XYZ file of C-alpha atoms in Angstrom:
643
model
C 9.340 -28.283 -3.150
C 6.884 -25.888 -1.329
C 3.872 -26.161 0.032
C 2.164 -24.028 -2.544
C 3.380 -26.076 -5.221
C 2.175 -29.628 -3.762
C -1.379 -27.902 -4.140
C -3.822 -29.545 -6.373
C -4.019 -27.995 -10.094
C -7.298 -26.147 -10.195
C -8.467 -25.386 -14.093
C -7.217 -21.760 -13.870
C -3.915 -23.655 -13.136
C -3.985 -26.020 -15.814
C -4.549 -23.140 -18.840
C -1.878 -21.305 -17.085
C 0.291 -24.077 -17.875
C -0.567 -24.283 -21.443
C 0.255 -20.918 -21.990
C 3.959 -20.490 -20.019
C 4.822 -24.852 -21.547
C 4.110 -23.476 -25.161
C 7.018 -22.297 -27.522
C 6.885 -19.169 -27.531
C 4.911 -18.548 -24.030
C 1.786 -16.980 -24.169
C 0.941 -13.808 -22.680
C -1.797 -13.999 -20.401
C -4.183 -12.123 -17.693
C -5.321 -13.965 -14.696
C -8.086 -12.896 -12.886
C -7.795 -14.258 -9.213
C -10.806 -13.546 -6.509
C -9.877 -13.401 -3.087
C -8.737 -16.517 -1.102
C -8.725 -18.276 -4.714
C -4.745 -19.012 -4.332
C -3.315 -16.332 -6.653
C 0.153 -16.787 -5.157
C 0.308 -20.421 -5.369
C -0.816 -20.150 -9.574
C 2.045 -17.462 -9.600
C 4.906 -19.742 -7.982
C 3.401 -22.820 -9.764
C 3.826 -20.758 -13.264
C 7.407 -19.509 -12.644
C 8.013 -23.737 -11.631
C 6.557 -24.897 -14.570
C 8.349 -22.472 -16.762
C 12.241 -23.509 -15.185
C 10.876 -27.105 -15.723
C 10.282 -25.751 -19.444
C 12.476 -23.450 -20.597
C 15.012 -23.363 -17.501
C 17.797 -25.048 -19.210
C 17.738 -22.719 -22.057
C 17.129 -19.374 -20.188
C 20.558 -20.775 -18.734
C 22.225 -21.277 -22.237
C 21.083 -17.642 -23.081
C 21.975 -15.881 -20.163
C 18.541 -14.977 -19.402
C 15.799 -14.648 -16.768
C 12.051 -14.977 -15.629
C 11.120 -11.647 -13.935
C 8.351 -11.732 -11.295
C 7.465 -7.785 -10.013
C 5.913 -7.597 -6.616
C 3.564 -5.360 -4.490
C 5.913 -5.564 -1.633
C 9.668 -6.979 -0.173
C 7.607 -9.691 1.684
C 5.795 -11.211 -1.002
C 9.221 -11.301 -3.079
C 10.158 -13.119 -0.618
C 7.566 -15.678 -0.019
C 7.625 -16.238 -3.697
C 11.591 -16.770 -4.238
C 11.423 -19.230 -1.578
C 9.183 -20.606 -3.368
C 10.682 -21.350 -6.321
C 14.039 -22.612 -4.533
C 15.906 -19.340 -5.255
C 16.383 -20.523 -8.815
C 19.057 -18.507 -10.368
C 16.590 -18.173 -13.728
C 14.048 -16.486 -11.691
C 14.303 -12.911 -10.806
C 12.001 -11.582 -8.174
C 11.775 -8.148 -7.036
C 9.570 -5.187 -6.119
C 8.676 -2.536 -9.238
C 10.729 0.176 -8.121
C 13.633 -2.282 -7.647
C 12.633 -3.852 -11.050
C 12.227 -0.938 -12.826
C 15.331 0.566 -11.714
C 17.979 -2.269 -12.252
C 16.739 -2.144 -16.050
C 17.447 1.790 -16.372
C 20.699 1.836 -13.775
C 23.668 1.121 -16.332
C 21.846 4.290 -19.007
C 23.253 6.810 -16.924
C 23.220 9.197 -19.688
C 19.875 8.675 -20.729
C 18.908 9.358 -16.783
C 20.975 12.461 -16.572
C 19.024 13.947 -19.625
C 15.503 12.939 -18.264
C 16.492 14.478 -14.477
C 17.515 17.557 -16.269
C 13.804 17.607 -18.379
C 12.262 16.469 -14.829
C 14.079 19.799 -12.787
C 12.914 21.680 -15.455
C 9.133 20.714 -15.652
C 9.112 21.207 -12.272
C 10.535 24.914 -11.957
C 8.104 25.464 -15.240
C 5.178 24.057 -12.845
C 6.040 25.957 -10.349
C 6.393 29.306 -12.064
C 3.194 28.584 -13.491
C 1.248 28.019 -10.465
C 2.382 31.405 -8.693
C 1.384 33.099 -11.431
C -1.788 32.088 -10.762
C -1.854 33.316 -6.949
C -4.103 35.255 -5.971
C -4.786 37.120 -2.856
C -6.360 34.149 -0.284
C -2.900 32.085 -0.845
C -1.606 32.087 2.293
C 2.240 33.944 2.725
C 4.104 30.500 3.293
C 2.924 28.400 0.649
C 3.918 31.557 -1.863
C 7.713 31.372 0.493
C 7.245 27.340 -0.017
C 6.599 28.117 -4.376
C 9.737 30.150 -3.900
C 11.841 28.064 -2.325
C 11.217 25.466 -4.344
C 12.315 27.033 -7.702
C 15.390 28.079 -5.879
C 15.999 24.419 -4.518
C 15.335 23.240 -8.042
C 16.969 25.955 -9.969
C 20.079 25.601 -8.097
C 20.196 21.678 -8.397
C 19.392 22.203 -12.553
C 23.270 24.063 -12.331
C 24.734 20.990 -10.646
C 23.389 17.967 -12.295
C 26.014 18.077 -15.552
C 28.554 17.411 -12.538
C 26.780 14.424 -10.980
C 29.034 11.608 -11.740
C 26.510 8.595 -11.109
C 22.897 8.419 -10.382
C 21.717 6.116 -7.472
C 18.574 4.866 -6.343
C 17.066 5.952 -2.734
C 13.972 7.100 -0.520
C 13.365 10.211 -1.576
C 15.141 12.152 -4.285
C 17.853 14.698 -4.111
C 19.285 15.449 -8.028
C 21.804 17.131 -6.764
C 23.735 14.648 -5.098
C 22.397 11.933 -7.681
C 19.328 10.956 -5.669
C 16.493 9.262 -7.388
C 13.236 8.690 -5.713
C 10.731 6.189 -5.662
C 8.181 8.556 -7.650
C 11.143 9.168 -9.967
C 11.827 5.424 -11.325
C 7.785 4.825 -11.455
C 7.462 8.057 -14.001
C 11.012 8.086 -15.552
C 11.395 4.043 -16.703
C 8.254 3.745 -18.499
C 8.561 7.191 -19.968
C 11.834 5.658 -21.164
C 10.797 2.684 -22.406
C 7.807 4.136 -24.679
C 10.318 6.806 -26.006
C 13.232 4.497 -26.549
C 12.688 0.979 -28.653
C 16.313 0.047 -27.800
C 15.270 -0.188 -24.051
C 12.437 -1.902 -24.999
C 14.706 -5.127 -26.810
C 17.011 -4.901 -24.363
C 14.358 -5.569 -21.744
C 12.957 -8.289 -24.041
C 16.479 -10.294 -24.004
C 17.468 -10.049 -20.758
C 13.881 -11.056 -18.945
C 12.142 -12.472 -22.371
C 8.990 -13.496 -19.528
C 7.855 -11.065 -16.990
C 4.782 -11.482 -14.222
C 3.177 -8.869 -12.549
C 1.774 -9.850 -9.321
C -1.005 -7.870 -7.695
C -1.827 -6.120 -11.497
C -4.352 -4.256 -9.977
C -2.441 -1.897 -7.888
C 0.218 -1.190 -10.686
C 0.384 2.257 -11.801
C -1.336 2.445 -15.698
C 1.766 3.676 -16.739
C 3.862 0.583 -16.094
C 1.504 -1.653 -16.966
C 1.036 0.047 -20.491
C 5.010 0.544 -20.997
C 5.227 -3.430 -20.631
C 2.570 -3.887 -22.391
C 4.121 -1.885 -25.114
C 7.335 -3.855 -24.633
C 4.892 -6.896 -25.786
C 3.174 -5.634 -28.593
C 6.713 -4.373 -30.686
C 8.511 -7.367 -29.326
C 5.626 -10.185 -30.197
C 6.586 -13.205 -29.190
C 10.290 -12.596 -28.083
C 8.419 -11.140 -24.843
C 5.953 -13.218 -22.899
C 3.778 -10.644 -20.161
C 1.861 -12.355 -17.325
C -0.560 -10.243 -15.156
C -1.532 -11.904 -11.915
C -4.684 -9.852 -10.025
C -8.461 -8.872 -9.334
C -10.168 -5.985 -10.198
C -12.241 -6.250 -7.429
C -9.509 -5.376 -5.121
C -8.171 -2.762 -6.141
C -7.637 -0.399 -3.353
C -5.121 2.529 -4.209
C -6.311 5.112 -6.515
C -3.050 5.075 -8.272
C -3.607 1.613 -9.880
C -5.101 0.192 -13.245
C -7.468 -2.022 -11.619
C -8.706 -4.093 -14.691
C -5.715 -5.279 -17.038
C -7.274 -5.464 -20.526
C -5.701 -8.628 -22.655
C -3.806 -8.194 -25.772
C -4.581 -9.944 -28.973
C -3.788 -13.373 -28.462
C -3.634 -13.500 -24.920
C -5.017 -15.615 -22.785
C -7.830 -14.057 -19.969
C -7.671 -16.954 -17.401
C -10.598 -16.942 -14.817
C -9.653 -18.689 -11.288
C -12.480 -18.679 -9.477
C -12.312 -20.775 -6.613
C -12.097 -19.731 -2.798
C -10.403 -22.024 -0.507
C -10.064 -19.331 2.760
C -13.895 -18.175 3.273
C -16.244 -20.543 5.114
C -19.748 -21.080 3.142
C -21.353 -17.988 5.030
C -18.728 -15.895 4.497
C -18.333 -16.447 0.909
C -22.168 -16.368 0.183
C -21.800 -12.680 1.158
C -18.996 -11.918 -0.670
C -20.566 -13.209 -3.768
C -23.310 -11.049 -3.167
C -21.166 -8.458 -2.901
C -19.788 -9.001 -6.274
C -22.126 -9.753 -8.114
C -22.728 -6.092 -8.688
C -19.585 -5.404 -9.915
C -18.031 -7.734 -12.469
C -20.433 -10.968 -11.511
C -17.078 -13.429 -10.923
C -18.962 -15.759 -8.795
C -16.315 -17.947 -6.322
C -17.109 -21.523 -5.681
C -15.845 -23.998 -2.946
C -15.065 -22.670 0.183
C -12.737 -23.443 3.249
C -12.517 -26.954 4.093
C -11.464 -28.901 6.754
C -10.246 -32.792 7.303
C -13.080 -34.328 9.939
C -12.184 -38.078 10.848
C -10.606 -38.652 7.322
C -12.923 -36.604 4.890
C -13.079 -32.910 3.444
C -15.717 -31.099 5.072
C -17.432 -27.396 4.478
C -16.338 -24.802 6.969
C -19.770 -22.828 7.406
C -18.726 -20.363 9.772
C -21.066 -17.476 10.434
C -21.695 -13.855 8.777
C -23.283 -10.839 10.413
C -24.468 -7.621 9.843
C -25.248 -5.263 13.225
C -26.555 -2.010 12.933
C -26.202 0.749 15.729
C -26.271 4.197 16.776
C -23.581 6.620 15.698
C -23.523 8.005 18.578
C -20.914 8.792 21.828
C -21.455 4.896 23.318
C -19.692 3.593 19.880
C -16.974 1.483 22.084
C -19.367 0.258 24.675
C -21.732 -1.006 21.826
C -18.655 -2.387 20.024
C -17.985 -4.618 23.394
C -21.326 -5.490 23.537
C -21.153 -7.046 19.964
C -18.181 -9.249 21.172
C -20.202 -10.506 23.949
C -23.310 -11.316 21.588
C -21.160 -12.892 19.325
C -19.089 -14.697 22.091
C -22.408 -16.334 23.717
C -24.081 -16.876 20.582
C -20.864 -18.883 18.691
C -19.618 -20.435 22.548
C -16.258 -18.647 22.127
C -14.608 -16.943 24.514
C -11.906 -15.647 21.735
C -14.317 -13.070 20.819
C -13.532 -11.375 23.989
C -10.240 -11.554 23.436
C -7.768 -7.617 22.554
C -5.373 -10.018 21.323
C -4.561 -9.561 17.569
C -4.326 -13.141 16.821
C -8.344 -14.020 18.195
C -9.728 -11.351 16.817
C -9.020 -8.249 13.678
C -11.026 -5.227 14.067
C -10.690 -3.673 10.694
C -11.682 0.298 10.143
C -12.157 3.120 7.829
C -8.975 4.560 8.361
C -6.998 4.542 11.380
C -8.767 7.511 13.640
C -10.270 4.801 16.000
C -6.602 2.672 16.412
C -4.789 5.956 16.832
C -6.840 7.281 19.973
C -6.299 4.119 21.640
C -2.588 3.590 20.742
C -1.313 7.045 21.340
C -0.509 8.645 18.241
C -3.869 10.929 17.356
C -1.697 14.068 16.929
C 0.929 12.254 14.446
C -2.675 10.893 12.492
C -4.455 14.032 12.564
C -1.233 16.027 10.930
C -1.378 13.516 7.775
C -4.459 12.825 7.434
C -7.233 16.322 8.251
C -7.044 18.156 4.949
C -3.807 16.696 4.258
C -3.073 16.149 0.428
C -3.813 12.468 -1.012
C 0.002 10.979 -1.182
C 0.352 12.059 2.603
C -3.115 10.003 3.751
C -2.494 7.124 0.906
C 0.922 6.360 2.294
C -0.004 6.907 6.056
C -1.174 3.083 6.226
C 2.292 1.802 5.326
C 4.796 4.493 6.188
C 5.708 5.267 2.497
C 4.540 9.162 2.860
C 7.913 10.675 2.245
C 7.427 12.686 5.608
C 7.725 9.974 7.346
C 10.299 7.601 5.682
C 13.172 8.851 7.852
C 11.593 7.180 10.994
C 10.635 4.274 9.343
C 13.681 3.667 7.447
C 16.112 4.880 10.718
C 14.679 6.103 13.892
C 12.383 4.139 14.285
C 14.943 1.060 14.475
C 17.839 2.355 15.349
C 16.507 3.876 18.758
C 14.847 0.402 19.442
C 18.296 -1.263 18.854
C 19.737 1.210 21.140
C 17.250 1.020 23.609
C 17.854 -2.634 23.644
C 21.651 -3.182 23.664
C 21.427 -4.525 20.067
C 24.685 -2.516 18.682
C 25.614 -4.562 16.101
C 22.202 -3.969 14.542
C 22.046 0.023 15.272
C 26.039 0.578 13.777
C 24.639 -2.097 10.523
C 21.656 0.359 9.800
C 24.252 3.495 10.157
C 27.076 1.917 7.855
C 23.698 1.092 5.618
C 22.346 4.907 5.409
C 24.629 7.266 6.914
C 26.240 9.940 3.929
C 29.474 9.871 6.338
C 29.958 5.909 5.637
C 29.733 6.297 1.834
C 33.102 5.049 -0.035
C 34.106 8.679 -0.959
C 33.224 10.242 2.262
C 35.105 7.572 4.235
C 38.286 7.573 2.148
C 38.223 11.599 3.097
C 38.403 10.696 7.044
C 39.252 8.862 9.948
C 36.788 5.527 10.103
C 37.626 5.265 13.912
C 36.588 8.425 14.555
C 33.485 9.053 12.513
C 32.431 5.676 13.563
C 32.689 6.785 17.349
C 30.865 10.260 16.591
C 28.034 8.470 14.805
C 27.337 5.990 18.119
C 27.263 8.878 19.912
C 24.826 9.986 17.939
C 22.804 7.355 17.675
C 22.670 7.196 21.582
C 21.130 10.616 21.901
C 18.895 9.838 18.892
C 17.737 6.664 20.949
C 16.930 9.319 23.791
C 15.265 11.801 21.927
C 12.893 9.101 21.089
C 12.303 7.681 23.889
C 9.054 7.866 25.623
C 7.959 11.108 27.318
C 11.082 12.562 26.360
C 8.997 16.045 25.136
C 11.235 15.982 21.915
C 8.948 16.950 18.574
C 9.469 14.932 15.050
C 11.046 18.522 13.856
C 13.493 17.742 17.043
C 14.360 14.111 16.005
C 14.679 15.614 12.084
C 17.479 18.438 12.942
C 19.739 15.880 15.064
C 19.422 13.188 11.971
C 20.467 15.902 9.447
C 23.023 17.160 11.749
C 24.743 14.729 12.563
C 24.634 13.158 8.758
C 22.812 9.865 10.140
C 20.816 9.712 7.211
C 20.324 11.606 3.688
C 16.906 13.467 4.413
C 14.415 14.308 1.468
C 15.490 18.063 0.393
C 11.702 18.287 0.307
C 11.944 17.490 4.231
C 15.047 19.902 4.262
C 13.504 22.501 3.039
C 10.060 22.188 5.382
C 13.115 22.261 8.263
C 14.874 25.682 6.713
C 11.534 27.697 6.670
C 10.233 29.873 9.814
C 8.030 27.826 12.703
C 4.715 28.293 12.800
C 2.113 27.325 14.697
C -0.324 24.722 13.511
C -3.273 25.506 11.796
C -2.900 29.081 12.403
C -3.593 30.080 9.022
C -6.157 28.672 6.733
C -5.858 26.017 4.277
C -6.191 27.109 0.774
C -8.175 24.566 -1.584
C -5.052 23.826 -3.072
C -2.291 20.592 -2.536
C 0.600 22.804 -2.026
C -1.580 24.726 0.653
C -2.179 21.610 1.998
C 1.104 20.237 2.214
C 2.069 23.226 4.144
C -0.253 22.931 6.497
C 0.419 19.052 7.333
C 4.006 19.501 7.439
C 4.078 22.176 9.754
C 1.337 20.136 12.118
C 3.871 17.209 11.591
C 6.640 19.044 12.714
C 5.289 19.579 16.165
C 4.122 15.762 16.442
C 5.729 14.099 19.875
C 8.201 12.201 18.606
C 7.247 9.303 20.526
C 4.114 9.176 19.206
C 6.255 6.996 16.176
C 6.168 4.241 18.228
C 2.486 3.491 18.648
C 2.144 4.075 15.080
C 4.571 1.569 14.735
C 2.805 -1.084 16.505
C -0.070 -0.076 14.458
C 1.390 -0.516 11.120
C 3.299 -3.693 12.181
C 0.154 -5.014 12.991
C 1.247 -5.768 16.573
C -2.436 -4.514 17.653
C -6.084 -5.656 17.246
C -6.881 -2.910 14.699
C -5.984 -2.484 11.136
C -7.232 -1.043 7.757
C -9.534 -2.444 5.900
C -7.423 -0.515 3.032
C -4.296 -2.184 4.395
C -5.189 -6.401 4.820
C -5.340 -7.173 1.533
C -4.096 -10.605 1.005
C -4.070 -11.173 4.493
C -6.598 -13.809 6.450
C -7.955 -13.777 10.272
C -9.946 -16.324 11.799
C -12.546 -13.501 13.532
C -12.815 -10.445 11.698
C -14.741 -7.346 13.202
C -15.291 -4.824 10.434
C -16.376 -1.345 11.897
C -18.279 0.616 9.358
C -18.270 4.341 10.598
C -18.562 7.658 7.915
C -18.462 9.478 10.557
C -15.128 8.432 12.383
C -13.791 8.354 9.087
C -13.769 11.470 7.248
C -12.999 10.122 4.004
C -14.383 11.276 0.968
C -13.376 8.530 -1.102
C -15.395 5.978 0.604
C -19.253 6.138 2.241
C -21.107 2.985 3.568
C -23.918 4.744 4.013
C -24.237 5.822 0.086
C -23.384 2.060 -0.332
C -26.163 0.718 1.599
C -28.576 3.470 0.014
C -28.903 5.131 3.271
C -27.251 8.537 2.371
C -28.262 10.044 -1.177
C -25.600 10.113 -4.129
C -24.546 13.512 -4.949
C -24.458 15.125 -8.461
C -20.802 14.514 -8.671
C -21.412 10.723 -7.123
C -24.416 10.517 -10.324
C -22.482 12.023 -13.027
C -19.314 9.195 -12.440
C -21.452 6.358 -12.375
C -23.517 7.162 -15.489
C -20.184 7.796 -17.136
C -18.752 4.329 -16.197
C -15.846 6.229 -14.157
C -15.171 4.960 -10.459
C -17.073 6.319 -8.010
C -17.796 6.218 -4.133
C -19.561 3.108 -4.668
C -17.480 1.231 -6.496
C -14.576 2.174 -4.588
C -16.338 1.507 -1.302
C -17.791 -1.690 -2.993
C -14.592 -3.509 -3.409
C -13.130 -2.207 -0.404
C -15.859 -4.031 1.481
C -15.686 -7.022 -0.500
C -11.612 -7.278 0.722
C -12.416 -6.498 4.170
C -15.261 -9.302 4.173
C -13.526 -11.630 2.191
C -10.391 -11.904 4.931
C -12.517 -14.034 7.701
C -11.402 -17.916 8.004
C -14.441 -18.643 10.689
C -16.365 -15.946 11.509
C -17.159 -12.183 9.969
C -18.857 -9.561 11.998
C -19.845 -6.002 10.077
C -20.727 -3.130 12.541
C -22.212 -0.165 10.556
C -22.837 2.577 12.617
C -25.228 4.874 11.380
C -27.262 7.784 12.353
C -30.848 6.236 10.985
C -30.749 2.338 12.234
C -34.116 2.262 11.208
C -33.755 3.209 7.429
C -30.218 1.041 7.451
C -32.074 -2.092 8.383
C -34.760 -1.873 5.593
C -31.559 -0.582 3.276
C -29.115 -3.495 4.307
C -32.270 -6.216 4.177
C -32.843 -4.610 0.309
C -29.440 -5.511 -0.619
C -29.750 -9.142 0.626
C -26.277 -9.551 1.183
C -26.823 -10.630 4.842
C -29.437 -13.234 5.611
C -32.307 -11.742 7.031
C -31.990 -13.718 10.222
C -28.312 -12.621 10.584
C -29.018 -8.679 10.637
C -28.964 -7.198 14.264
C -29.998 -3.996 15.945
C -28.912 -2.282 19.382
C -32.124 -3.494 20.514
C -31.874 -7.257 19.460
C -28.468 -7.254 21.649
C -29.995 -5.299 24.487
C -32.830 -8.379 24.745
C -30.577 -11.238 23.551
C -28.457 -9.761 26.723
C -30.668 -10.700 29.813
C -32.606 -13.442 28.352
C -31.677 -16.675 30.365
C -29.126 -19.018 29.388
C-alpha cells in the first residue's frame, strides 16, 4: 500500500467514497486548493473503486481510466495503485488517442476535412493581404497550401495512421494538436464512439481539470449525459490554479453530480496560508484550513513559518537588492540556507524566464520564442512542448549527452526509438548492419555539433537531423528549413500570428545550438530559478517570488494592476464587468500558486517603479501583515544596526 493511501480520510475523502462505492458510481467534481492532497483523494478513489467494483471490471473486460497533466504524475499515480491491471493511467493525448487508433477510417476522413480547412484558411487569409505583409510570410501562406495541397493527393494512399510529435499527413503523422481537436470532434459527432468509450472505461478521472482543454472536458461530459449511468466522470482540480489559457478552469457539475469541496492544506505553514487565503478570498472565497504540521516530542504541532512582502526599486541594482533580501531574511530567520544558489535551499520563482536565461546562457534561444513571438511558441517555452523545439528535446538534447558521456546503449535505444531508417518497412528494405553503423556515425557528429562553443546554429543541428533521417522533423520545421535565410528581425513584424511565427522561426534558426543546454538545466529544474507558471503542484521549503512587469514583458499578467498600482485599461474594465478573465484574475491565481508552494518560509519581491504608492497599495490589500511589508530603506537600516 502507498504512502498516500495510509493518509487519514479527510471529509472531501469520505463523500468521494460514497460516490465511486455506490452502484452505479456517481459522477462527481472535486474542488482541491493547493497543498489540500488532491493526488492522494485521486489514488485513494481509483483504490476504493478496485476494492468495489475490481472483481467485476475483471469479469467484463473493463477498466478505470485516470487522464493526467503529465508522464510523471501517471506515474506517481499507477504506482500508486499497485499497477492494477483494472486501472488505466495515461496522459490525454495518449488517452485520447488509444480510444480513436483502431477507427482508421473514420481518421482518414477527418485528416482529409482537417488538410482541407486548412488550405481553405489559408486561401482565405491571403486574400486578405494587403500591402504592409511582409514578402516571406505571403512565400510562408504559399508554401503552405502547396505543402498541404500536395499531402491532400496522398492521404487516400496512407495505409495506417500513427501517433507522433508533430504531424506529417502524408506519411500518416498525427500530432499532438491533432488528437486534442480530432477525438472530441469525433466523439460529439459519432454516438457509437461515445458507447464504445462507455464499455471499455465505464469510470474515467480527470486529474488537474483545470488545465483540460473545454473541448475534452465537454466531449466526456457528453459521453456522460447520453450514456447516464453506464459512464461514471470524475474531475479532480482547482479553479484557482488554472494557469494555461487553453484550459476550462471551473468544471461545472452535471445533474446529479456530486461538487465535493476539499479544503484543507497540509503543505503551507500558518503564515503562509493566512496569505493565500487572503489571496483567495477575492476570487471564489474557498477558505483552506489546517496547515503544515510537524511531530515535536510526540505531538502534532503548527508550522508557522514566515511570509513577506518587500518592495524595491525597478531599477539597474535589481540583483544586488535581490542579494540583499537573502541576507535580511538570512539574519532575521538565523538561516544560513537563504544564502544558499543551491536549488534545493532556496526557489526563486519569476515572471517568465528572462531573468534565469541571462544567467544560464540561453538569452538568444529565449528572446527568439518569446519577443513578439505568437502565444503557442511562449506557452510551450516553459516545458519544451513548442513544436520548434521538440526535436532537441525529444533527440538532441539526449542523444548528444549520451554521446558525450560514453552511454551508447542509451544514444543507439533513442535512435532505434525515433529514427524513420529503423522503422519495420524501412529496415526490411536494407542492410541493419550498415544503417546501424551510418546512424552512430551520425549521432557522433550530432554529439559535436552540440557541444559547447562549437559555433554550430539550431538551423545547423536541424539540417544534419533531417539529413541523416535521425528523426522525423515537423514538415512545419521542414518547411521553415526549405525557405531563403534571412537575417533576424530585419523586416518588421506584422500584427498578425503568421507574421509572427516567421519572425521567431527565423530568430530561432540562428540560436547557438548550445544554448539548448542551459535551457535544459532550466527546464529540468537543475537551477535556483523557475516559473511561477511552471511549479504548479510542486513544494519548496524557501520560496523567493520576484515580481517584476518590467523584466517580464507579458501582457497576460501585471502585478502592478494587481496591487492597484498601475491603472486598468479600457480593455482590462470591459472583461471584468463582463465576468470574462482578465489581467487580474489571471495574475490573481498565478500568485496564489506561486505563494501557495512555500513549506517554511515565502518571500515576495515586487519591484516597482513607485515604492511609495506600492506600500500604501500592498498595505490596502492586507494580504501581508503590516509588520511583514519591507522597503529598500528598512533593509538598508536593518543592515548596519548591531547584532
Amino acid at each position: 500500500m502507498s504512502s498516500r493511501l495510509k493518509q487519514p480520510d479527510t471529509p472531501a475523502d469520505e463523500e468521494l467514497r460514497t460516490c465511486v462505492n455506490a452502484r452505479p458510481p456517481r459522477s462527481f467534481v472535486m474542488t482541491a486548493g493547493a497543498g489540500s492532497g488532491k493526488t492522494t483523494s485521486l489514488a485513494k478513489a481509483l483504490d476504493g473503486i478496485i476494492n468495489a467494483h475490481g472483481r467485476q471490471l475483471q469479469v467484463r473486460r473493463q477498466r478505470i481510466a485516470c487522464i493526467t497533466y503529465t508522464e510523471i504524475a501517471a506515474a506517481e499515480i499507477w504506482e500508486d495503485v499497485g499497477n492494477s491491471p483494472v486501472v488505466h493511467v495515461s496522459t490525454i493525448h495518449s488517452f485520447l488517442w488509444m480510444i480513436i487508433r483502431p477507427f482508421q477510417r473514420d481518421i482518414k476522413a477527418w485528416v482529409a476535412r482537417r488538410i482541407q480547412e486548412r488550405i481553405d484558411e489559408l486561401k482565405e487569409k491571403a486574400s486578405g493581404f494587403g500591402p504592409r505583409v511582409q514578402q516571406r510570410t505571403r512565400e510562408k501562406n504559399a508554401a503552405d497550401v502547396d505543402r498541404y495541397t500536395a499531402e491532400r493527393a496522398r492521404i487516400a494512399d496512407v495505409p495506417l495512421f500513427t501517433y507522433g510529435t508533430g504531424n506529417n499527413y502524408s506519411k500518416g503523422i498525427l500530432g499532438h494538436d491533432d488528437i486534442i481537436r480530432m477525438v472530441p470532434q469525433l466523439l460529439a459527432e459519432k454516438p457509437l464512439l461515445r458507447r464504445i468509450l462507455a464499455q471499455q472505461f465505464p469510470i474515467v478521472f480527470v486529474d488537474e481539470s483545470q488545465d483540460t482543454m473545454p473541448d475534452v472536458v465537454n466531449a466526456l461530459t457528453e459521453v456522460q449525459r447520453s450514456m447516464g449511468d453506464a459512464f461514471c466522470l470524475g474531475f479532480f482540480g482547482d479553479p484557482m490554479q488554472k494557469i494555461y489559457t487553453t484550459g476550462i478552469g471551473q468544471v461545472d457539475p452535471g445533474a446529479g453530480w456530486a461538487d465535493i469541496k476539499k479544503s484543507e492544506n497540509f503543505r503551507c505553514p500558518t503564515n503562509v496560508l493566512a496569505v493565500a487565503n487572503k489571496i483567495r478570498r477575492d476570487d471564489d472565497g474557498l477558505e483552506q484550513t489546517g496547515g503544515r504540521k510537524l511531530a515535536v516530542d510526540g505531538q502534532l504541532q503548527d508550522v508557522r513559518g514566515t511570509a513577506r512582502l518587500f518592495i524595491l526599486p525597478a531599477d539597474d541594482h535589481r540583483e544586488q537588492n535581490l542579494q540583499l533580501v537573502r541576507k535580511w531574511i538570512a539574519a532575521a530567520n538565523n538561516d544560513s540556507a537563504w544564502l544558499s544558489s543551491a536549488p534545493r535551499d532556496v526557489k526563486v520563482l519569476v515572471i517568465v524566464h528572462r531573468m534565469a536565461a541571462a544567467r544560464l546562457g540561453f538569452a538568444q534561444l529565449y528572446s527568439a520564442l518569446n519577443d513578439k513571438a505568437p502565444s503557442a511558441f511562449k506557452d510551450g517555452f516553459a516545458d519544451a512542448s513548442a513544436w520548434p523545439l521538440r526535436p532537441f528535446w525529444t533527440l538532441a538534447i539526449p542523444l548528444a549527452d549520451a554521446m558525450q558521456n560514453g552511454r551508447a546503449f542509451d544514444a543507439m535505444s533513442l535512435v532505434r526509438q525515433l529514427s524513420p531508417r529503423l522503422a519495420k518497412e524501412a529496415i526490411a528494405r536494407g542492410h541493419i548492419a550498415a544503417v546501424l553503423a551510418e546512424l552512430h556515425a551520425a549521432s557522433k557528429e550530432l554529439a559535436a555539433l552540440m557541444a559547447s562553443g562549437s559555433g554550430v546554429t539550431v538551423r545547423d543541428v536541424l539540417n544534419h537531423m533531417r539529413g541523416h533521417d535521425l528523426i522525423a522533423l515537423d514538415p512545419r520545421i521542414i518547411a521553415y528549413l526549405d525557405m531563403r535565410p534571412v537575417e533576424a528581425g530585419s523586416e518588421d513584424a506584422d500584427e498578425d500570428e503568421v507574421a509572427a511565427e516567421v519572425n521567431a522561426m527565423d530568430a530561432f534558426l540562428q540560436c547557438p545550438a548550445d544554448e539548448m543546454w542551459g535551457y535544459a538545466k532550466y527546464v529540468n529544474t537543475q537551477s535556483p530559478f523557475s516559473t511561477q507558471q511552471g511549479v504548479k503542484g510542486a513544494e519548496f521549503e524557501r520560496v523567493l517570488v520576484v515580481l517584476d512587469d518590467e523584466e517580464g514583458r507579458h501582457v497576460q499578467f501585471s502585478y502592478e494592476k494587481y496591487f492597484g498600482i498601475k491603472a486598468l485599461s479600457e480593455n482590462d474594465r470591459k472583461n471584468i464587468a463582463e465576468g470574462n478573465d482578465s489581467v487580474i484574475s489571471r495574475t490573481r491565481r498565478l500568485f496564489y500558486v506561486c505563494c501557495t508552494r512555500a513549506l517554511s518560509d515565502l518571500a515576495v519581491v515586487l519591484f516597482t517603479t513607485d515604492p511609495t504608492s506600492a506600500v500604501q497599495a500592498a498595505l490596502s490589500k492586507g494580504w501581508f501583515d503590516r509588520n511583514e511589508v519591507r522597503t529598500l530603506a528598512d533593509l538598508l537600516v536593518d543592515s548596519v544596526l548591531p547584532a
